Short mmCIF file of C-alpha atoms and ligand atoms in Angstrom, two decimals:
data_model
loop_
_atom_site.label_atom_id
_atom_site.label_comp_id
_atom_site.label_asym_id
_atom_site.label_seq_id
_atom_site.Cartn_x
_atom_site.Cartn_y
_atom_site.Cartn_z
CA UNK A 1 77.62 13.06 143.05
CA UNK A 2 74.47 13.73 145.34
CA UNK A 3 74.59 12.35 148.83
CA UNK A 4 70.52 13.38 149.42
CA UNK A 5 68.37 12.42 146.93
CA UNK A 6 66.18 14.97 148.60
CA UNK A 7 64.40 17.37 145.77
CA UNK A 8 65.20 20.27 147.51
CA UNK A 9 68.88 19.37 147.85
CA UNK A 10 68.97 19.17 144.19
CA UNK A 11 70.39 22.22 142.20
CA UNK A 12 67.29 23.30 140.84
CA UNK A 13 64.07 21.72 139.95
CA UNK A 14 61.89 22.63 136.74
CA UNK A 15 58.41 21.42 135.95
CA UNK A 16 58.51 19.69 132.47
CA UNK A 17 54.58 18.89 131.75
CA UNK A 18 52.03 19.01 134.55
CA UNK A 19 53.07 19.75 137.61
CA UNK A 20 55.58 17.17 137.12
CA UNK A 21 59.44 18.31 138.01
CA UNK A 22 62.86 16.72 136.93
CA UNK A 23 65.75 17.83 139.45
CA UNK A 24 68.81 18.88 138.10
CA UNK A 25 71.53 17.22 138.85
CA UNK A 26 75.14 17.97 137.82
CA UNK A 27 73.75 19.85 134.87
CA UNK A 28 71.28 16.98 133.62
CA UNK A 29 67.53 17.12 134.18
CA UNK A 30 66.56 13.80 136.22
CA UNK A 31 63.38 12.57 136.71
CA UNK A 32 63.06 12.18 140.45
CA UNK A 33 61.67 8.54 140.65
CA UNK A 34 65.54 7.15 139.26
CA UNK A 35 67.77 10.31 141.24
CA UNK A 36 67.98 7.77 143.76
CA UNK A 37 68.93 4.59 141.75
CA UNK A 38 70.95 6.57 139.30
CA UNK A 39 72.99 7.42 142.49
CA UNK A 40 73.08 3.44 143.02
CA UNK A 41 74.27 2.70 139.73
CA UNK A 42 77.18 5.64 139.91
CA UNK A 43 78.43 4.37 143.09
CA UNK A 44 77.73 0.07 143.52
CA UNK A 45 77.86 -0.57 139.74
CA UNK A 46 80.81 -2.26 138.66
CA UNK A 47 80.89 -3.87 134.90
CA UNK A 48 82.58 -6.53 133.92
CA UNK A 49 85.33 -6.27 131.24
CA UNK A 50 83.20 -9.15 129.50
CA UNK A 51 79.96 -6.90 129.64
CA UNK A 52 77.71 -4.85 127.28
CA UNK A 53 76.11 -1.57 128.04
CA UNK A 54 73.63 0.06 125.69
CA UNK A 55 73.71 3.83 126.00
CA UNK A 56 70.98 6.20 124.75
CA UNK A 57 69.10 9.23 125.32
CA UNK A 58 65.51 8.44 125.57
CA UNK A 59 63.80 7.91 122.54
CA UNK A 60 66.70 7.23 120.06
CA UNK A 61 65.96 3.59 118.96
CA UNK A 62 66.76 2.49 122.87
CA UNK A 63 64.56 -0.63 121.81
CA UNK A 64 65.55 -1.12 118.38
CA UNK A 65 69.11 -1.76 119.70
CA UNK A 66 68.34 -3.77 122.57
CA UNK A 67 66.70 -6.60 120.04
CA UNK A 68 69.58 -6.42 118.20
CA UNK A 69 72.15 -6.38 120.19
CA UNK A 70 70.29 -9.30 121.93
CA UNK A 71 69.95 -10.79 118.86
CA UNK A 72 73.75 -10.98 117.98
CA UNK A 73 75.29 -11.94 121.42
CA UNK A 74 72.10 -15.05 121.33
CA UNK A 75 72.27 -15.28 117.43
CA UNK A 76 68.67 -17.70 117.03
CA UNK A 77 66.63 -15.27 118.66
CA UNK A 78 63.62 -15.14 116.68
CA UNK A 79 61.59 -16.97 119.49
CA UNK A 80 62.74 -15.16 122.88
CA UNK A 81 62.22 -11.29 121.01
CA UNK A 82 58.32 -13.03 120.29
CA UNK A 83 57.45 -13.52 123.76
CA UNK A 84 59.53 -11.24 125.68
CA UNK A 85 59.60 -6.90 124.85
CA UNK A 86 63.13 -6.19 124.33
CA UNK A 87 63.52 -4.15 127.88
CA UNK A 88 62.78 -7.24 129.52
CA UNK A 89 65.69 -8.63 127.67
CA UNK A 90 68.01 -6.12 128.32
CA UNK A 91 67.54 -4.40 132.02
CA UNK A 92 67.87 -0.31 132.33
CA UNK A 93 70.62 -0.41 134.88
CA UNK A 94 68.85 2.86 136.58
CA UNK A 95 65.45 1.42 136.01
CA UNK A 96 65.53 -2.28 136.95
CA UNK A 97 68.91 -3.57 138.22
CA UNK A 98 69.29 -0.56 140.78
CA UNK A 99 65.55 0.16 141.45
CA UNK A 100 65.50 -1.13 145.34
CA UNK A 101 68.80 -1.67 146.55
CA UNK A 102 72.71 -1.62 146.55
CA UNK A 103 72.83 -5.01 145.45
CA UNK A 104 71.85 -5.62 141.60
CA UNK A 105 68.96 -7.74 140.78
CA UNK A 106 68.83 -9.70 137.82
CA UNK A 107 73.00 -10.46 137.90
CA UNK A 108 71.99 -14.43 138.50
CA UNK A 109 73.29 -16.74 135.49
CA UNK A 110 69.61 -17.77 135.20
CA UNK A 111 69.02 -14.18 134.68
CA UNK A 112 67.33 -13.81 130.74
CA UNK A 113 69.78 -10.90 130.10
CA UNK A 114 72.60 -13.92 130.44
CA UNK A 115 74.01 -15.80 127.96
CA UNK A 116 76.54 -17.74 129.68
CA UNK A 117 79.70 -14.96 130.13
CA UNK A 118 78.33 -11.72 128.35
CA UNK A 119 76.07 -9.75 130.49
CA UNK A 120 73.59 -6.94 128.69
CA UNK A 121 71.98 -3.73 130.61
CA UNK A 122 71.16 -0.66 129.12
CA UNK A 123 71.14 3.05 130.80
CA UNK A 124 70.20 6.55 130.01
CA UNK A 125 72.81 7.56 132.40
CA UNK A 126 74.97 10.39 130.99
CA UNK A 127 78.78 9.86 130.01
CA UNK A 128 79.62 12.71 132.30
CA UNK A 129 77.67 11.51 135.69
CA UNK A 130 79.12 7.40 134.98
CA UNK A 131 82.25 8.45 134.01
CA UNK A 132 84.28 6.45 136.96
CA UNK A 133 82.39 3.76 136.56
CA UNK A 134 82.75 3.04 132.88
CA UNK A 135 86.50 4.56 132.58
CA UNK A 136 87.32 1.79 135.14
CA UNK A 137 86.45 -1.21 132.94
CA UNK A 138 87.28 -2.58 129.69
CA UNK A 139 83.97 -3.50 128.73
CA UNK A 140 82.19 -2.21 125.98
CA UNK A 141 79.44 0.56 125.20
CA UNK A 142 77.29 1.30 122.30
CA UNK A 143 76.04 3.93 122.25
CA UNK A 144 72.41 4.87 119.82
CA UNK A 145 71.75 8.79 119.21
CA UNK A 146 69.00 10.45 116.65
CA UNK A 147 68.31 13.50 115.30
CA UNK A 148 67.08 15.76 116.86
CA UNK A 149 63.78 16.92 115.78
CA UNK A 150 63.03 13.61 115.29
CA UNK A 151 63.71 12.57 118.77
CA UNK A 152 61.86 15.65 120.30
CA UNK A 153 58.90 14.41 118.13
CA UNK A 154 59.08 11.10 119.51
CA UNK A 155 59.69 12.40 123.20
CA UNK A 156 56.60 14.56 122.89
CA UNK A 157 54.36 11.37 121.75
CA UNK A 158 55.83 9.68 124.53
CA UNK A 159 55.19 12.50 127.05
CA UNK A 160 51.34 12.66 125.62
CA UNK A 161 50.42 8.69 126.10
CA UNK A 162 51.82 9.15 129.59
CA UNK A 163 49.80 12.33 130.23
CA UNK A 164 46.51 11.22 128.43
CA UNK A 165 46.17 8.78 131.27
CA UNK A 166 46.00 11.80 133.52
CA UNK A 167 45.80 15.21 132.41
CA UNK A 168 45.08 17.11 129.27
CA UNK A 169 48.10 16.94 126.37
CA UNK A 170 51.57 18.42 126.27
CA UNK A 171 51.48 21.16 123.62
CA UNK A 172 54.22 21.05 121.12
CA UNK A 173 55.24 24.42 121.30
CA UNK A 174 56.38 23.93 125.60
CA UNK A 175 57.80 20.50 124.32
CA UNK A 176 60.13 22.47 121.86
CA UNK A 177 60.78 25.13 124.39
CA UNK A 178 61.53 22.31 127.42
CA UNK A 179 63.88 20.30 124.84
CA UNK A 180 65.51 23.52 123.43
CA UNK A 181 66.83 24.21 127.12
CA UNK A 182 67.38 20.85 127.78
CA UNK A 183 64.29 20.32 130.45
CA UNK A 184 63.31 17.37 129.35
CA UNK A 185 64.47 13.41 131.03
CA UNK A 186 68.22 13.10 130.84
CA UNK A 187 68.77 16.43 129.14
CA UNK A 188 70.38 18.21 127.80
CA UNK A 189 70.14 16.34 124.94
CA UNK A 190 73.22 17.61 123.32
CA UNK A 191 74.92 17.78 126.20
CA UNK A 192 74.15 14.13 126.57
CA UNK A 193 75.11 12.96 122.92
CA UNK A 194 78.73 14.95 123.19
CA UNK A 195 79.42 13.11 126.32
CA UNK A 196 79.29 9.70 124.84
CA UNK A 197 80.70 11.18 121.18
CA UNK A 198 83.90 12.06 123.08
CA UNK A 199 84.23 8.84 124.52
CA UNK A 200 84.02 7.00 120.96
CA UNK A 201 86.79 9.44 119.46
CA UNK A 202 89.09 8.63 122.71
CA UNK A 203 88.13 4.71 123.08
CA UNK A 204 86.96 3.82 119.44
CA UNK A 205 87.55 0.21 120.80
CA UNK A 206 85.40 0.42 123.97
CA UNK A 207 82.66 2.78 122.37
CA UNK A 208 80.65 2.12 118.94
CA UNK A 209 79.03 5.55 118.23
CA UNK A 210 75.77 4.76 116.11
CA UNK A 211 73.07 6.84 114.65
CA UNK A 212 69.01 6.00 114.06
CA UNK A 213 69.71 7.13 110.45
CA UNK A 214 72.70 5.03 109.44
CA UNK A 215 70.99 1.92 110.99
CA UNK A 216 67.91 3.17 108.67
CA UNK A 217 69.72 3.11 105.39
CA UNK A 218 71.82 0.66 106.12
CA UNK A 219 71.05 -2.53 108.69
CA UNK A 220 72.94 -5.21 107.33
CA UNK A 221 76.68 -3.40 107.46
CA UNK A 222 76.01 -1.52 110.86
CA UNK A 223 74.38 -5.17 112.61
CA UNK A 224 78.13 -6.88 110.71
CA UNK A 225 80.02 -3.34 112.46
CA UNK A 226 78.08 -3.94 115.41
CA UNK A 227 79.05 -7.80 115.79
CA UNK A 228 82.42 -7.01 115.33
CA UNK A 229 82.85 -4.74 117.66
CA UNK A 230 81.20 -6.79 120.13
CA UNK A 231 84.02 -9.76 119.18
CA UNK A 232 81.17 -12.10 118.19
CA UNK A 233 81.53 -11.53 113.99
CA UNK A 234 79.55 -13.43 111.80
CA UNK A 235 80.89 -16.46 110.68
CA UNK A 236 80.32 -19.46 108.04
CA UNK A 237 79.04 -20.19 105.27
CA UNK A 238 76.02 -18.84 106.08
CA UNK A 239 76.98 -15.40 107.67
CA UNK A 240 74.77 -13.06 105.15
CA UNK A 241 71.61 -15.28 105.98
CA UNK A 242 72.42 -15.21 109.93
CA UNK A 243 72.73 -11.30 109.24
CA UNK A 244 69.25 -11.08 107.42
CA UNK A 245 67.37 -13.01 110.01
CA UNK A 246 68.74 -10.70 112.91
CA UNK A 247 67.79 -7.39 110.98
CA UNK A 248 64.32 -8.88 110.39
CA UNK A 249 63.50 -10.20 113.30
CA UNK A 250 64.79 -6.77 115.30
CA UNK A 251 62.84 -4.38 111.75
CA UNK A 252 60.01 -1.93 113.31
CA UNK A 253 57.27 -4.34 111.35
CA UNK A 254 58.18 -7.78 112.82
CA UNK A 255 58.72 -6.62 116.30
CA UNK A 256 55.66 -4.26 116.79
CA UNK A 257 53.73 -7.14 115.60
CA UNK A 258 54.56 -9.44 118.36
CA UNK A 259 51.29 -9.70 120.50
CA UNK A 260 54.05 -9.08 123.71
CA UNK A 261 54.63 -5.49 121.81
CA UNK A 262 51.22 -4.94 120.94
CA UNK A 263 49.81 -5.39 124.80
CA UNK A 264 48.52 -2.59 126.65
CA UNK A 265 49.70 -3.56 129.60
CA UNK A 266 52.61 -1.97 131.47
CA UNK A 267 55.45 -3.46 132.89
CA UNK A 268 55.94 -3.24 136.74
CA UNK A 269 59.27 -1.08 136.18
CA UNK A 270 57.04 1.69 134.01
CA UNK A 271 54.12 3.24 134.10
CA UNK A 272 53.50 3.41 130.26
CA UNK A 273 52.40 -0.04 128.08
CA UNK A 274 54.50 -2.07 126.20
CA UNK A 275 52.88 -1.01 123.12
CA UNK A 276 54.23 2.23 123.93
CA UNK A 277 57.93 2.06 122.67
CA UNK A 278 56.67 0.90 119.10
CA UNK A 279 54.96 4.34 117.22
CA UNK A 280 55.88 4.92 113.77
CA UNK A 281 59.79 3.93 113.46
CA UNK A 282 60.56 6.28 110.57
CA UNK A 283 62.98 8.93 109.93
CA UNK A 284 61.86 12.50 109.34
CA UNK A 285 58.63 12.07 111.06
CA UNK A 286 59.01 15.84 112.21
CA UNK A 287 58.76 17.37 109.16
CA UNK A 288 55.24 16.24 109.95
CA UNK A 289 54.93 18.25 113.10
CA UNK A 290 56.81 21.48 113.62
CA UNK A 291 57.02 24.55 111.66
CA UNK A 292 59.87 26.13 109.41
CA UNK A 293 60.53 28.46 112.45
CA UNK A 294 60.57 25.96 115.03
CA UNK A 295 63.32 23.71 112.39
CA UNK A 296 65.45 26.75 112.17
CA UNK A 297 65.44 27.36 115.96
CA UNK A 298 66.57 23.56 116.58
CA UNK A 299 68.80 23.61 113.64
CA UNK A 300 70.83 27.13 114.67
CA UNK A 301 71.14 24.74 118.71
CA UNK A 302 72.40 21.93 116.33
CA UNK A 303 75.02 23.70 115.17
CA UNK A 304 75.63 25.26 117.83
CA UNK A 305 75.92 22.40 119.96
CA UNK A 306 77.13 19.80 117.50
CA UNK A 307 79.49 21.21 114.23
CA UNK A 308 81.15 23.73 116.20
CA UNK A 309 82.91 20.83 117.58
CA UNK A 310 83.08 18.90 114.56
CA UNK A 311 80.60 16.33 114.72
CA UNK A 312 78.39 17.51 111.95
CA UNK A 313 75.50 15.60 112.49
CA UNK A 314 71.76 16.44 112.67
CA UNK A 315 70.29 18.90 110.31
P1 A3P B 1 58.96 7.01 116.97
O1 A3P B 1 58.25 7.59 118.15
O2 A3P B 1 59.56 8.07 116.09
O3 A3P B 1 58.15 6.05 116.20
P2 A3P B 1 63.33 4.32 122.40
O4 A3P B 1 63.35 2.87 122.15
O5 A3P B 1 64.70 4.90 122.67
O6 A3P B 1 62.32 4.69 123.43
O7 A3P B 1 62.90 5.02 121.04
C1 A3P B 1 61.60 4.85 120.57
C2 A3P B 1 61.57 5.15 119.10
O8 A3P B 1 62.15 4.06 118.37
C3 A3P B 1 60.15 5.27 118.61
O9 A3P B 1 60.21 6.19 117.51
C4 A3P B 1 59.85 3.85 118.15
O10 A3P B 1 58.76 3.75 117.27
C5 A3P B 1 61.16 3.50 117.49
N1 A3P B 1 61.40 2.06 117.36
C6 A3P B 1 61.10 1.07 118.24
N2 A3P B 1 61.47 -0.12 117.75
C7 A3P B 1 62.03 0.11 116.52
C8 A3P B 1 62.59 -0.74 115.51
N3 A3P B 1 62.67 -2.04 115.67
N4 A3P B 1 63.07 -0.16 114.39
C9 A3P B 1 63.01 1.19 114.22
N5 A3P B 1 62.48 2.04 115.14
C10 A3P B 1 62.00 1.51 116.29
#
């Protein structure tokens, strides 16, 4: 992969909102701040067999999965997800671990992201740029996607409490257009979701393939799923309790309520608030926002993208 994280030596670059550009780099969109410690991660990172990566595209439920995947590997939880956001419990490899140098920061055993053996980070690296690296270990990825619309509604909220602080808002209509061809952080988005789909049809044991929606209807069996896969199942008498307690302490209500979620102040590793990755939490949110033309345009890419390869998810 690149060799100059030079914007100019990037394939193309694309302004997104403002005069802001992502750089294209092996067919994803990048936002130029992380080129150079994405390159870190592709090339230094080497997980563990015993690790845990969270995958995602941004704005999936990124933070919804972090507290509970927290949550299950450090069962009791209640108290650290109170004080602590979830990405500070759960590093962005790209973000935090790789931000300044070769060498990863936070790897100490006194690390929070720790407990004892099984090491946590998360990425919004696609499957297709950290393929090497994750094909070369046995350890295990989950991986969160979400529909569509809904996750171009949430990316254009995002976008606007980023640009309010600046510049005038990010229309909906250029948001749509940007996410349509893929111009948006990490995109493609489709693109992006088939990479890590393929993986979980060709390493079901090394991949758990989860959607916003399922986790919606249905917490309890997916966080059970999700514990199992990660070889920590719950156990005793008490199992369907220990599973209530981590779905409610990781639900949209408890966590957003946290005065650590509710602060707006930003973290040193972002430029956006804390209080920024906790908005509304709901599914269908963007039958609120876009038009019936604007549905069909996404939905005709959704199928498209996704059930002419089978995976009929989205609409
Ligand atoms: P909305 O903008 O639709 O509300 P990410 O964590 O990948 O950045 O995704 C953010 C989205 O997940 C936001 O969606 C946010 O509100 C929602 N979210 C955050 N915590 C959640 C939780 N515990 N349960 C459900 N949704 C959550």
């Amino acid at each position: 992969m690149m060799e100059n994280s030079d914007l100019e030596m990037w394939s193309s670059k694309e302004k997104w909102w403002g005069d802001n550009c992502l750089g294209r780099v092996d067919g994803f969109w990048l936002l130029p701040q992380f080129i150079q410690s994405i390159d870190r991660v592709v090339k230094h990172f080497k997980p563990l067999p015993s690790d845990i990566i969270l995958a995602s595209f941004p704005k999936t439920g990124t933070t919804w999965l972090k507290s509970l995947l927290y949550s299950i590997i450090n069962r009791s939880s209640k108290h650290r997800l109170a004080t602590k956001n979830p990405h500070e419990l759960i590093p962005i490899l790209e973000v935090q671990v790789y931000a300044t140098s070769n060498e990863p920061l936070m790897l100490t055993p006194s690390s929070s992201s720790i407990n004892r053996s099984r090491r946590l980070f998360s990425t919004h690296i696609p499957y297709q740029l950290l393929a090497k690296t994750l094909d070369s270990s046995e350890c295990r990825v989950v991986y969160v996607t979400r529909n569509p619309k809904d996750t171009l509604i949430s990316t254009w909220h995002f976008v606007n409490k980023w640009i309010k602080a600046k510049e005038g808002s990010w229309p909906l209509e250029v948001a749509t257009d940007k996410f349509c061809r893929g111009v948006i952080p990490c995109g493609p988005y489709y693109d992006h979701v088939m990479g890590y789909k393929k993986l979980s049809l060709e390493k079901p044991n090394n991949l758990f393939f989860i959607t916003y929606e399922e986790l919606m209807d249905d917490p309890k069996t997916h966080v059970k799923k999700l514990a199992e896969f990660l070889g920590c199942p719950f156990i005793g008498e008490d199992r369907e309790e220990q599973v209530e307690e981590v779905v409610k302490s990781c639900s949209f209500e408890v966590l957003r309520n946290h005065e650590v979620n509710k602060s707006g102040e930003s973290p040193t590793w972002f430029p956006l608030p804390y209080n920024s990755f906790f908005r509304k939490g709901a599914v269908g949110d963007h039958k609120n926002y876009l038009t019936d033309e604007t549905i069909d345009r996404i939905d005709t890419l959704t199928r498209e993208k996704f059930h002419s390869s089978g995976f009929m998810y989205g609409i």
